[in-house]
């Protein structure tokens, strides 16, 4: 299937980012494929593993990770899983945990092969191929994140602060929020000026980011009721031109 680019893509082209409301994003995903396994997909966040690298710094979050190759196919994107591999960012992009290979637990096979994730990846290909039609294939990294807020300790969605990821494009998709406040996504331009702020509050709310043009970060989340469990669950997909090796500092386009 090959769809016309959605109107919200113009905002990414013009400003380098866009907030997409849940109803719009869900409709677009359903045009790309089935979300028939969305319930089990959401439930898989309950089985994420602790991020042991961040725990060494006294911070907490849970995550899983997988890598795919996205290519043009006869009926849209062809989604190919890659062997399990580490996640790597240079210090130029991640001053907290850069220049190390971080091995996270893989995304569960049922999720990686499921309808919902495939629809999301096909969606990413359709969106960002429209912005970069010369790219033959994408290296896509998929991250499941759960940020938990405790009674006296806010959760840190982006402990590295305002940052870029060292890729070409980023999708952040809200999956679930339970008993949390705040968690505002902030966008800064290359001069450090805030050019956008919004909160992913509902399942399917999404942020689209041109990583070479803007910085992004998320404010801490706090428990609304400290006596109850609280979490912020998101799926992050990053896309990089598969023919370009990662470099220590992408220049703005």
XYZ file of C-alpha atoms in Angstrom:
253
model
C 0.000 0.000 0.000
C 1.285 3.466 -0.808
C -0.540 6.449 0.647
C -0.316 10.140 -0.096
C 1.700 12.047 2.518
C -0.512 13.329 5.357
C -0.963 17.097 5.854
C 0.957 17.092 9.134
C 4.122 16.163 7.253
C 4.284 19.763 6.014
C 4.950 20.887 9.584
C 7.965 18.578 9.834
C 9.245 19.893 6.520
C 8.699 23.528 7.506
C 9.590 23.533 11.211
C 11.528 20.331 11.817
C 8.925 18.822 14.160
C 5.217 18.196 14.624
C 2.768 17.106 17.311
C 0.112 14.753 15.916
C -3.072 14.190 17.900
C -4.121 10.655 18.747
C -7.174 10.405 16.474
C -5.199 11.575 13.442
C -2.259 9.292 14.135
C -4.397 6.237 14.780
C -6.348 6.752 11.556
C -3.115 7.016 9.602
C -1.679 3.878 11.213
C -4.835 1.937 10.456
C -4.538 2.956 6.802
C -1.011 1.511 6.806
C -1.977 -1.821 8.378
C -3.851 -3.640 11.090
C -3.697 -2.733 14.779
C -5.510 -5.940 15.663
C -2.928 -6.938 18.274
C -2.779 -3.505 19.948
C -3.922 -4.933 23.305
C -1.084 -7.493 23.575
C 1.288 -4.867 22.119
C 0.464 -2.466 24.988
C 0.609 -5.283 27.547
C 4.186 -6.105 26.511
C 5.359 -2.923 28.309
C 4.610 -4.776 31.548
C 7.488 -7.132 30.700
C 10.235 -4.616 29.932
C 13.588 -5.157 31.623
C 15.455 -2.615 33.782
C 17.955 -0.419 31.951
C 21.079 -1.600 33.784
C 23.257 1.084 32.192
C 21.122 3.895 33.566
C 20.834 2.117 36.908
C 24.613 2.463 37.254
C 24.036 6.235 37.316
C 21.388 6.005 40.012
C 18.457 6.450 37.607
C 15.656 4.061 36.701
C 13.763 3.077 33.563
C 12.725 -0.065 31.713
C 13.251 -0.772 28.039
C 13.651 -3.232 25.160
C 15.260 -2.669 21.760
C 15.210 -4.050 18.212
C 16.593 -3.092 14.793
C 14.913 -3.316 11.380
C 15.734 -2.465 7.794
C 13.006 -0.646 5.872
C 13.058 -0.711 2.075
C 10.733 0.212 -0.757
C 8.570 -2.723 -1.807
C 5.953 -3.333 -4.464
C 3.121 -2.604 -2.004
C 4.830 -0.134 0.313
C 7.594 -0.654 2.824
C 9.308 -3.981 3.257
C 10.091 -4.514 6.952
C 13.066 -6.767 7.596
C 14.180 -7.654 11.145
C 17.927 -7.440 11.759
C 20.030 -9.570 14.120
C 20.015 -8.335 17.692
C 22.675 -5.661 18.135
C 23.755 -2.937 20.541
C 22.469 0.606 20.649
C 25.256 3.142 20.191
C 25.409 6.931 20.423
C 28.492 9.106 20.485
C 29.215 11.544 23.307
C 28.367 14.320 20.850
C 24.732 13.224 21.116
C 24.499 11.548 24.511
C 26.731 13.165 27.088
C 25.335 10.846 29.764
C 25.960 7.474 28.103
C 27.776 8.120 24.847
C 30.640 6.176 23.258
C 29.546 2.814 24.662
C 27.720 -0.124 23.118
C 24.589 -0.699 25.144
C 23.016 -4.138 24.858
C 19.362 -4.130 25.876
C 16.996 -7.058 26.075
C 15.385 -7.655 22.673
C 11.795 -6.778 21.938
C 9.712 -9.913 22.330
C 9.312 -11.904 19.115
C 5.512 -11.700 19.248
C 5.772 -7.891 19.340
C 8.524 -7.597 16.735
C 6.530 -9.793 14.355
C 3.142 -8.379 15.314
C 0.693 -6.361 13.266
C 0.896 -3.157 15.297
C 4.658 -2.734 15.133
C 4.725 -3.548 11.427
C 2.029 -0.931 10.792
C 4.037 1.636 12.758
C 7.232 0.867 10.840
C 5.451 1.022 7.488
C 4.016 4.334 8.644
C 7.496 5.651 9.457
C 8.743 4.606 6.039
C 5.827 6.285 4.271
C 6.283 9.495 6.231
C 9.996 9.964 6.132
C 10.557 8.619 2.630
C 8.386 11.548 1.524
C 10.889 13.905 3.174
C 13.964 12.075 1.874
C 12.972 10.372 -1.403
C 16.596 9.696 -2.277
C 17.066 7.248 0.597
C 16.961 3.668 -0.671
C 16.726 1.967 2.722
C 16.450 2.964 6.370
C 18.208 1.616 9.444
C 15.368 1.705 12.001
C 15.883 1.277 15.728
C 12.834 0.580 17.882
C 12.826 1.314 21.609
C 10.167 0.418 24.141
C 10.453 2.702 27.191
C 8.681 2.666 30.528
C 9.393 5.583 32.861
C 8.168 5.038 36.405
C 7.545 7.779 38.948
C 7.828 6.947 42.629
C 6.337 8.741 45.610
C 9.348 10.975 46.178
C 11.323 10.460 42.955
C 10.126 11.877 39.602
C 10.659 9.727 36.515
C 13.131 11.004 33.933
C 12.014 10.327 30.322
C 15.168 12.000 28.937
C 17.828 11.950 31.653
C 20.362 13.263 29.131
C 18.365 16.497 28.839
C 17.710 18.342 25.590
C 19.371 16.291 22.882
C 19.523 14.951 19.376
C 19.809 11.228 18.674
C 22.334 11.267 15.827
C 19.827 9.916 13.289
C 17.706 11.446 10.532
C 14.155 11.239 11.908
C 12.394 10.258 15.123
C 8.863 9.126 15.936
C 7.741 9.147 19.583
C 4.393 7.396 20.034
C 2.472 7.451 23.297
C 1.353 3.972 24.294
C 0.028 4.422 27.839
C 0.056 6.868 30.759
C -1.076 5.803 34.198
C -1.218 8.036 37.273
C 1.359 10.545 36.021
C 1.481 14.310 35.583
C 3.758 16.476 33.435
C 6.015 14.824 30.860
C 5.987 17.776 28.476
C 7.913 17.374 25.226
C 10.031 20.460 24.518
C 11.589 21.340 21.169
C 14.570 23.694 20.776
C 16.116 25.010 17.594
C 19.830 24.835 16.851
C 20.380 28.112 18.743
C 18.782 26.689 21.892
C 15.528 28.655 21.621
C 12.319 26.846 22.543
C 10.152 26.563 19.422
C 7.558 24.064 20.621
C 6.100 22.375 23.700
C 3.310 19.800 24.002
C 2.327 16.799 26.085
C 1.719 13.313 24.765
C -1.316 12.619 26.921
C -3.340 9.952 25.098
C -2.489 6.663 23.452
C -1.480 7.388 19.826
C -0.464 11.005 20.496
C 2.822 11.372 18.631
C 5.826 13.595 18.047
C 7.685 13.651 14.715
C 11.196 15.106 14.764
C 13.775 15.998 12.132
C 16.796 15.152 14.266
C 19.320 17.200 12.287
C 17.320 20.408 12.735
C 15.998 20.456 16.312
C 16.709 19.230 19.832
C 14.068 17.465 21.893
C 13.571 16.525 25.534
C 10.829 15.632 28.002
C 10.246 17.083 31.461
C 10.123 14.696 34.458
C 6.904 12.867 35.283
C 5.405 12.806 38.763
C 2.921 10.448 40.375
C -0.552 11.962 40.734
C -1.289 9.612 43.635
C 1.991 8.571 45.302
C 0.310 5.492 46.766
C -0.428 3.990 43.352
C 1.805 2.689 40.546
C 2.571 5.234 37.853
C 4.255 5.003 34.478
C 4.720 6.646 31.094
C 5.038 4.125 28.234
C 6.256 5.216 24.809
C 7.546 3.649 21.635
C 10.446 5.483 19.997
C 11.460 4.726 16.408
C 14.586 6.331 14.949
C 15.447 6.223 11.247
C 18.868 6.695 9.672
C 19.849 6.350 6.029
C 21.131 2.773 5.929
C 23.912 3.772 3.533
C 25.304 6.370 5.933
C 27.499 5.275 8.803
C 26.837 7.017 12.122
C 29.063 10.029 12.622
C 29.953 12.004 15.756
C 28.041 15.113 14.778
C 25.420 15.538 12.081
C 25.361 19.040 10.683
C 22.013 20.817 10.372
C 20.463 20.616 6.915
